[in-house]
C-alpha atoms as a PDB file:
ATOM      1  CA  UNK A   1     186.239 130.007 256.839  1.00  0.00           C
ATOM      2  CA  UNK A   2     186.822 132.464 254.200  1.00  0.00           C
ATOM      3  CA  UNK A   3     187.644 135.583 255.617  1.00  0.00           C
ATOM      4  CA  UNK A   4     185.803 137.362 253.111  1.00  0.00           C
ATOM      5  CA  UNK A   5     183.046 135.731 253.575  1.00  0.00           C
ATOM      6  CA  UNK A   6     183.486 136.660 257.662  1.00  0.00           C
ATOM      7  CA  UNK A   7     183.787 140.032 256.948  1.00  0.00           C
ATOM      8  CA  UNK A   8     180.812 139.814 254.508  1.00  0.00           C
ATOM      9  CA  UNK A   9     178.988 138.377 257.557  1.00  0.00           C
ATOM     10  CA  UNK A  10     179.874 141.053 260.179  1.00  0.00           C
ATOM     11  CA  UNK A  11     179.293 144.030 257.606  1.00  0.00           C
ATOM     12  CA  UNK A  12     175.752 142.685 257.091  1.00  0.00           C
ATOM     13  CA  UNK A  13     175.306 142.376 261.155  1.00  0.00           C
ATOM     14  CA  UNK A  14     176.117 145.695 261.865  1.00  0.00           C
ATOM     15  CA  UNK A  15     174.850 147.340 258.689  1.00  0.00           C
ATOM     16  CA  UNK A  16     171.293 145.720 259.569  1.00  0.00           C
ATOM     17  CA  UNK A  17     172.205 146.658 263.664  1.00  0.00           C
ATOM     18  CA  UNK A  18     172.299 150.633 262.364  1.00  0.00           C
ATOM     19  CA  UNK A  19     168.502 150.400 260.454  1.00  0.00           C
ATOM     20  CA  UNK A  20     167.394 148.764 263.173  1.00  0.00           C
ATOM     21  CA  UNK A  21     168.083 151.775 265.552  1.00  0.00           C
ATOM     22  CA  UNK A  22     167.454 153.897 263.273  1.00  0.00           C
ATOM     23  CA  UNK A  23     163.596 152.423 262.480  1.00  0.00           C
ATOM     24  CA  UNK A  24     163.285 151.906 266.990  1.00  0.00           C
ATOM     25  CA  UNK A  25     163.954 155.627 267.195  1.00  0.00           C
ATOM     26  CA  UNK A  26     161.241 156.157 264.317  1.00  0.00           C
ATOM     27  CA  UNK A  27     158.823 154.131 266.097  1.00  0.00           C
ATOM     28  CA  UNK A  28     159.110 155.839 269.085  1.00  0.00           C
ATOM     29  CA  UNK A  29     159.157 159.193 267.965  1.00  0.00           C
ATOM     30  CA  UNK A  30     155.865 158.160 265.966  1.00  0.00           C
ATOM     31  CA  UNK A  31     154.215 156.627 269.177  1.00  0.00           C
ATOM     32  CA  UNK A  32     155.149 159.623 271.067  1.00  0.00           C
ATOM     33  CA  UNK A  33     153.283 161.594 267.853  1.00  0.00           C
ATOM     34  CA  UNK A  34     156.390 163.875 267.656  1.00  0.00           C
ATOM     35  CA  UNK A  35     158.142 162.371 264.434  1.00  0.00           C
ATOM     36  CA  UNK A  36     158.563 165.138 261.695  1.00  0.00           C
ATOM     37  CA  UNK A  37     161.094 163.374 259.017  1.00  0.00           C
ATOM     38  CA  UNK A  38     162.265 166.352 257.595  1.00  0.00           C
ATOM     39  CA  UNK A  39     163.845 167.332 261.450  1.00  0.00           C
ATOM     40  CA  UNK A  40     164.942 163.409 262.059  1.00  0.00           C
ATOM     41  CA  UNK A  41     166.701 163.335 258.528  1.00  0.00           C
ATOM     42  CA  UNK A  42     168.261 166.955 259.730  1.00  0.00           C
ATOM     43  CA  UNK A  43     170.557 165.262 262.297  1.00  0.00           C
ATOM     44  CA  UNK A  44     174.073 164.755 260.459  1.00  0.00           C
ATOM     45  CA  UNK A  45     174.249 161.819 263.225  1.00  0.00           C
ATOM     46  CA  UNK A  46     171.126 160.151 261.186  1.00  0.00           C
ATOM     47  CA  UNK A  47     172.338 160.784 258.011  1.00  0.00           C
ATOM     48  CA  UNK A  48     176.229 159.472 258.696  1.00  0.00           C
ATOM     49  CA  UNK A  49     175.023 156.332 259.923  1.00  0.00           C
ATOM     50  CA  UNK A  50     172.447 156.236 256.951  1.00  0.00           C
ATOM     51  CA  UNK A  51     175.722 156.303 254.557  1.00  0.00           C
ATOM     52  CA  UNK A  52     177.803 154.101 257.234  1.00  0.00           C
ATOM     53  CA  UNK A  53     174.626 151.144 257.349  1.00  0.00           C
ATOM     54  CA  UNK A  54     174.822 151.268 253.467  1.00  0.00           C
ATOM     55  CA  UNK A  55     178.101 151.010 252.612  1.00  0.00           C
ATOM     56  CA  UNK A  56     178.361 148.463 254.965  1.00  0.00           C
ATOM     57  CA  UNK A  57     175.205 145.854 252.866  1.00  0.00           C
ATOM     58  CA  UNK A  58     176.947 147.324 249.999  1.00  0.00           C
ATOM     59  CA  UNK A  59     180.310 145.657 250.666  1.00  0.00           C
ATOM     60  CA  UNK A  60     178.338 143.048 252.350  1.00  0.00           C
ATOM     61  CA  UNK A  61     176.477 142.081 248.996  1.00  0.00           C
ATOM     62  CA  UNK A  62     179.384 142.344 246.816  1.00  0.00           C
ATOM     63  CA  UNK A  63     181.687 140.261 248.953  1.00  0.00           C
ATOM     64  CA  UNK A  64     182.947 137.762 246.139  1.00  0.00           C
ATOM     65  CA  UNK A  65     184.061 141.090 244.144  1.00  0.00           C
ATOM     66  CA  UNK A  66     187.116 142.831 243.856  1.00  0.00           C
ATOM     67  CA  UNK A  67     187.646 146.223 245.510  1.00  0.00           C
ATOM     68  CA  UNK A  68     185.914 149.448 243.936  1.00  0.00           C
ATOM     69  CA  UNK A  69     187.043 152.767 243.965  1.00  0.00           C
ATOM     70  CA  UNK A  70     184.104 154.578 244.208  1.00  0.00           C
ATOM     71  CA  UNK A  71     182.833 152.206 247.376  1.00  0.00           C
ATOM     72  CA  UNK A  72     186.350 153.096 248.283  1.00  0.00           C
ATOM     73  CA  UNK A  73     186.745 156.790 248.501  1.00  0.00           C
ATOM     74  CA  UNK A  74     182.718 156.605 250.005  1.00  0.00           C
ATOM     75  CA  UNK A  75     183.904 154.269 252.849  1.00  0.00           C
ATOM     76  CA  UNK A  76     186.436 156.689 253.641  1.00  0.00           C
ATOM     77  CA  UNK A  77     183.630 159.538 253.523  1.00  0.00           C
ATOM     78  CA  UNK A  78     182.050 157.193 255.497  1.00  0.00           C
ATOM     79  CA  UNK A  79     184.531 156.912 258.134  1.00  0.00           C
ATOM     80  CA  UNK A  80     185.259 160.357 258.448  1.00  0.00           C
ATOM     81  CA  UNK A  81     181.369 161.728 259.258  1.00  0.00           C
ATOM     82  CA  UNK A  82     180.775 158.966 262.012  1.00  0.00           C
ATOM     83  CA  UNK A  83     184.465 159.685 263.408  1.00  0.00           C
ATOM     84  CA  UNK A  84     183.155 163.576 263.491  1.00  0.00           C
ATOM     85  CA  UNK A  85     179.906 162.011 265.037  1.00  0.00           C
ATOM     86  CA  UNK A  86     181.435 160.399 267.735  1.00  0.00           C
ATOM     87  CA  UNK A  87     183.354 162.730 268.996  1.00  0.00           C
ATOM     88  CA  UNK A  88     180.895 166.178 268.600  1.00  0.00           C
ATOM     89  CA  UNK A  89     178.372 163.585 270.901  1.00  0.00           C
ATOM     90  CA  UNK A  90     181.162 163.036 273.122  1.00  0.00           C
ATOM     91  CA  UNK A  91     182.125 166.695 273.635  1.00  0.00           C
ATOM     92  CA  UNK A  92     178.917 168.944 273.087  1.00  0.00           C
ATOM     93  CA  UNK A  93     175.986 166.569 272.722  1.00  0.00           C
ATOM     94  CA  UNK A  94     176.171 163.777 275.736  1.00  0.00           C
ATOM     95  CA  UNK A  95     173.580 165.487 277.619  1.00  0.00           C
ATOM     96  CA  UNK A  96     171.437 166.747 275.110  1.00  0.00           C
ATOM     97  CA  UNK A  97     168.164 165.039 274.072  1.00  0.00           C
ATOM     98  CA  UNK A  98     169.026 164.452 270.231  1.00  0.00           C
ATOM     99  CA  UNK A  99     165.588 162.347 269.485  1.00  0.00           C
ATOM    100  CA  UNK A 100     167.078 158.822 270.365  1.00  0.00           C
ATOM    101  CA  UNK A 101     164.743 156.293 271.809  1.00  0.00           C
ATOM    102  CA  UNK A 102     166.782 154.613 274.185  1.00  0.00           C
ATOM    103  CA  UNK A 103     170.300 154.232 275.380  1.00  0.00           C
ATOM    104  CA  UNK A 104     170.864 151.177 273.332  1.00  0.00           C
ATOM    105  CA  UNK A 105     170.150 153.584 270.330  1.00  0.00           C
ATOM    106  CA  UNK A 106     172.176 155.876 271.074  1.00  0.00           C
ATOM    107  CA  UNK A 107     175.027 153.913 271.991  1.00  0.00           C
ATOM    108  CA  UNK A 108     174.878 151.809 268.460  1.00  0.00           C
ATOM    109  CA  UNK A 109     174.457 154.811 266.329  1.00  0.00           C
ATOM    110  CA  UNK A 110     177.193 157.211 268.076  1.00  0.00           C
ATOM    111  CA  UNK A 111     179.773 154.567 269.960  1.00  0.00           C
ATOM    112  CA  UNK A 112     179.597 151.015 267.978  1.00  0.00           C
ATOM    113  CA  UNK A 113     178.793 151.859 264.701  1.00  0.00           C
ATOM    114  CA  UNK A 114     181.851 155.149 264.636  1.00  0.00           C
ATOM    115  CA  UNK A 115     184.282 152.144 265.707  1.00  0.00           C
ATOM    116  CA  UNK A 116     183.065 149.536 263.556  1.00  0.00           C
ATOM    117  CA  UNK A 117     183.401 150.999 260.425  1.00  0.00           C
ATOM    118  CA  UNK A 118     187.034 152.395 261.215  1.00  0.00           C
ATOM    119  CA  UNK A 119     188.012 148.951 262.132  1.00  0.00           C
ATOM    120  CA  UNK A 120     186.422 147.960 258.253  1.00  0.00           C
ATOM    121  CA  UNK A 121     188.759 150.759 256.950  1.00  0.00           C
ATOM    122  CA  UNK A 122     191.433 149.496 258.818  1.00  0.00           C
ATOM    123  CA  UNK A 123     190.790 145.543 257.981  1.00  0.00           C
ATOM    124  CA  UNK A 124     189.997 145.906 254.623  1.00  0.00           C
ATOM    125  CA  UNK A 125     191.758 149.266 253.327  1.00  0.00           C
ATOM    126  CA  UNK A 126     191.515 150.363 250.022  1.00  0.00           C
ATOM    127  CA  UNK A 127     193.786 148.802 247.056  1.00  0.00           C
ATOM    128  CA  UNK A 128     194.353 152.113 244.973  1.00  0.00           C
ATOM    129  CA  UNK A 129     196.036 155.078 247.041  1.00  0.00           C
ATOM    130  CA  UNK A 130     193.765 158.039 247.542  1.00  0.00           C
ATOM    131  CA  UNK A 131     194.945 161.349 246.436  1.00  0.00           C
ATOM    132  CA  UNK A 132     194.556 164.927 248.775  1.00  0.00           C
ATOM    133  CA  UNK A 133     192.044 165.858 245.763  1.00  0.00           C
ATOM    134  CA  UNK A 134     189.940 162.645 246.434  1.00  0.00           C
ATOM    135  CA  UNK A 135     190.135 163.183 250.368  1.00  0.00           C
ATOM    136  CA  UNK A 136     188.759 166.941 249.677  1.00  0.00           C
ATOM    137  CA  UNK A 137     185.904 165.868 248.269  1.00  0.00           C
ATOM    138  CA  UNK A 138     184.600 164.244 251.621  1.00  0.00           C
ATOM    139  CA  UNK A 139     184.216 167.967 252.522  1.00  0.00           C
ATOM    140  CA  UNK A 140     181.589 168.174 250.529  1.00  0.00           C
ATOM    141  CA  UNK A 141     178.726 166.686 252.442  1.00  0.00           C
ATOM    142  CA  UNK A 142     179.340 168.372 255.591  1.00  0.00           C
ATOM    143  CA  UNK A 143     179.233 171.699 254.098  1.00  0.00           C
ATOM    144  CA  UNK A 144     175.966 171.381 252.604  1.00  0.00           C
ATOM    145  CA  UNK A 145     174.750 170.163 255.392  1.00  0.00           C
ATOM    146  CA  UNK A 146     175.803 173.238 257.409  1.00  0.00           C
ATOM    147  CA  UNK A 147     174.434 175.803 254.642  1.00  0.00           C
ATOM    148  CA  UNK A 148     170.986 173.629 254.628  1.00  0.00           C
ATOM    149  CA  UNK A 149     170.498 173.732 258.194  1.00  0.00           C
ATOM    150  CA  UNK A 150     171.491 177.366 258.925  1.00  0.00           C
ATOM    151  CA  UNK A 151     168.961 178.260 255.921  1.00  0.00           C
ATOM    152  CA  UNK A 152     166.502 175.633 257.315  1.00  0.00           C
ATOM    153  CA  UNK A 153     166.667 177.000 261.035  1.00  0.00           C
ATOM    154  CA  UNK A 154     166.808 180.365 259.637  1.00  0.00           C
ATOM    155  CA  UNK A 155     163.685 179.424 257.881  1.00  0.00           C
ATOM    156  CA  UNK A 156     161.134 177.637 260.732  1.00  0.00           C
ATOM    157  CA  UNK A 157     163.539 178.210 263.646  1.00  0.00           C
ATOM    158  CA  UNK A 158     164.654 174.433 264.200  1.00  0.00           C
ATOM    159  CA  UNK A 159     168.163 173.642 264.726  1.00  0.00           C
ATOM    160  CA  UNK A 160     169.486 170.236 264.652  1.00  0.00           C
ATOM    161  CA  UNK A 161     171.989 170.988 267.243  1.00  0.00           C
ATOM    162  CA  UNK A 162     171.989 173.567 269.957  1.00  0.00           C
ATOM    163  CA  UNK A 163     175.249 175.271 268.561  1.00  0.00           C
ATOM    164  CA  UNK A 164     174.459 175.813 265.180  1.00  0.00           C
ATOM    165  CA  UNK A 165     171.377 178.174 267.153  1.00  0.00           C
ATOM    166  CA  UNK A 166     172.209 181.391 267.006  1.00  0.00           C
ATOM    167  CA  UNK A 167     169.580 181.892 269.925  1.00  0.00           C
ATOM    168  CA  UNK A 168     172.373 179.951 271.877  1.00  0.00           C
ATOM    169  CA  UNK A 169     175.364 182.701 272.356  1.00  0.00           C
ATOM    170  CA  UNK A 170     174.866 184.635 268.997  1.00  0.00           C
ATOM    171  CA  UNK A 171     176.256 184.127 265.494  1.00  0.00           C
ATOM    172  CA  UNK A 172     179.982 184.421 266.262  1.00  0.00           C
ATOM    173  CA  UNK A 173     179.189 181.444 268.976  1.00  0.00           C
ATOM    174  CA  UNK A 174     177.843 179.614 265.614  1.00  0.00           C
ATOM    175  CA  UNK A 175     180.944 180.217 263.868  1.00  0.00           C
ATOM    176  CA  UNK A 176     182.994 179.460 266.465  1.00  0.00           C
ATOM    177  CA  UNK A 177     181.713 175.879 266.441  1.00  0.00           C
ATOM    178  CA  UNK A 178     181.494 175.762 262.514  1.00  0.00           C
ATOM    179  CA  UNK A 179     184.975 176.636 262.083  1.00  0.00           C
ATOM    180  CA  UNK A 180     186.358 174.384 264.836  1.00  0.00           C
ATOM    181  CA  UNK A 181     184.750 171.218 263.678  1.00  0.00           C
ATOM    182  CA  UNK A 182     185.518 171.926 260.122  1.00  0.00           C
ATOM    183  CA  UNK A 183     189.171 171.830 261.353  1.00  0.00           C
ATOM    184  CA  UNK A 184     188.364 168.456 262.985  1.00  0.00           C
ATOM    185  CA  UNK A 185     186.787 167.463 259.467  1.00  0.00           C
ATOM    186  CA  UNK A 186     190.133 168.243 257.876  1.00  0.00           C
ATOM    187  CA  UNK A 187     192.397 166.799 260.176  1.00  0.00           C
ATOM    188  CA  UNK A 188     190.190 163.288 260.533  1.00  0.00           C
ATOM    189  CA  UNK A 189     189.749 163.183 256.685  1.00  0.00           C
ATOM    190  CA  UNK A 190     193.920 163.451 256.691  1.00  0.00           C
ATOM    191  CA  UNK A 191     194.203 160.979 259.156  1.00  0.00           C
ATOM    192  CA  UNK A 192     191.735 158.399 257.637  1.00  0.00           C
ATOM    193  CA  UNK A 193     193.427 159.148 254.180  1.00  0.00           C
ATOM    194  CA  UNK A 194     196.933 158.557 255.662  1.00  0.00           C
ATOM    195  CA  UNK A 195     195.817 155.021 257.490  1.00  0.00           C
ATOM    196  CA  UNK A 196     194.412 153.905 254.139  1.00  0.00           C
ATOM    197  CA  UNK A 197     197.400 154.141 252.330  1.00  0.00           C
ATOM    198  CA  UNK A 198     199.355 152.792 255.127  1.00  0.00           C
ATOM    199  CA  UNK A 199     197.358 149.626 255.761  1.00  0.00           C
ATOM    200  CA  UNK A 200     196.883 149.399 251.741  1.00  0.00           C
ATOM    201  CA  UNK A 201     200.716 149.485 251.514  1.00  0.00           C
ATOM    202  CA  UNK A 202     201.095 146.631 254.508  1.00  0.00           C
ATOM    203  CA  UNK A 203     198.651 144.644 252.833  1.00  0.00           C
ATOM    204  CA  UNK A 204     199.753 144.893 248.987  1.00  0.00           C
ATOM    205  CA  UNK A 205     203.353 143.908 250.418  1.00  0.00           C
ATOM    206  CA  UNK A 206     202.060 140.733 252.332  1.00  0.00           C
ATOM    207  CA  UNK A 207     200.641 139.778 249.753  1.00  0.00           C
END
């Protein structure tokens, strides 16, 4: 079989897996009569695997095609927020109640889907090296993201996340937290950027 076409396949599986979670912990939250969209679309975890689920139908859908830069440097952006995702749960968030339905949920959308969409980087790295300039602009996201939420919480007192609460050890806690997981944004965004052009290299020469 084409292995295209197999990769096609599996990108479409788990891309479809992610809104699938996604719309269970919706329904739930709905049933329960507790769903307010603005706070679900808050979490960074929904909003990573929002941009994960995508570019995965995206590269599903254009499987016959060539390689695009833009989907490119966006996987990579990709990679890098549900890496981040993965590892905040793992560190500061595995016992706090972060409006999943159900341990399957929460397993797809901050175990599988993190892994699966490295392993897509890995499989099926870019063609065209990615500068340091393009790799800084996955910054981007996050940091909005951080600005909108302090403002937000600031605003009606809801906090995505326990540690971006200032009621939760004071601002220099916040900062604390800020500043260390922006570090692990830049060091994951170098580390991504460096297996790209490593696997892109291995491939081009096989080839």
């Amino acid at each position: 079989m084409d292995r295209r076409l197999v990769l096609a396949v599996l990108r479409l599986v788990f891309g479809l897996l992610t809104f699938a979670a996604l719309g269970e912990t919706i329904l739930s939250l709905v049933d329960a009569g507790t769903f307010d969209p603005v706070n679900f679309f808050s979490y960074f975890t929904v909003l990573s695997n929002v941009i994960g689920a995508i570019l995965l139908l995206v590269g599903a859908a254009r499987w016959r095609a060539g390689h695009n830069a833009t989907i490119d440097l966006l996987r990579g952006a990709a990679v890098v927020y549900l890496a981040v995702t993965f590892i905040v749960f793992a560190v500061l968030l595995a016992n706090t109640d972060v409006d999943l339905a159900t341990p399957w949920v929460n397993t797809v959308l901050h175990e599988l889907i993190p892994i699966v969409v490295l392993l897509d980087w890995l499989v099926d790295p870019p063609e065209a090296r990615l500068s340091m300039r393009q790799v800084a602009s996955w910054l981007t996201f996050p940091m909005v993201w951080v600005g909108y939420v302090l403002i937000r919480g600031a605003l009606v007192g809801k906090y995505p996340y326990p540690f971006l609460d200032s009621a939760n050890g004071g601002y220099a806690s916040v900062a604390i937290y800020i500043a260390g997981i922006t570090v692990l944004f830049v060091v994951l965004s170098a580390i991504v950027h460096w297996l790209a052009n490593v696997m892109g290299a291995r491939r081009t020469s096989l080839t």
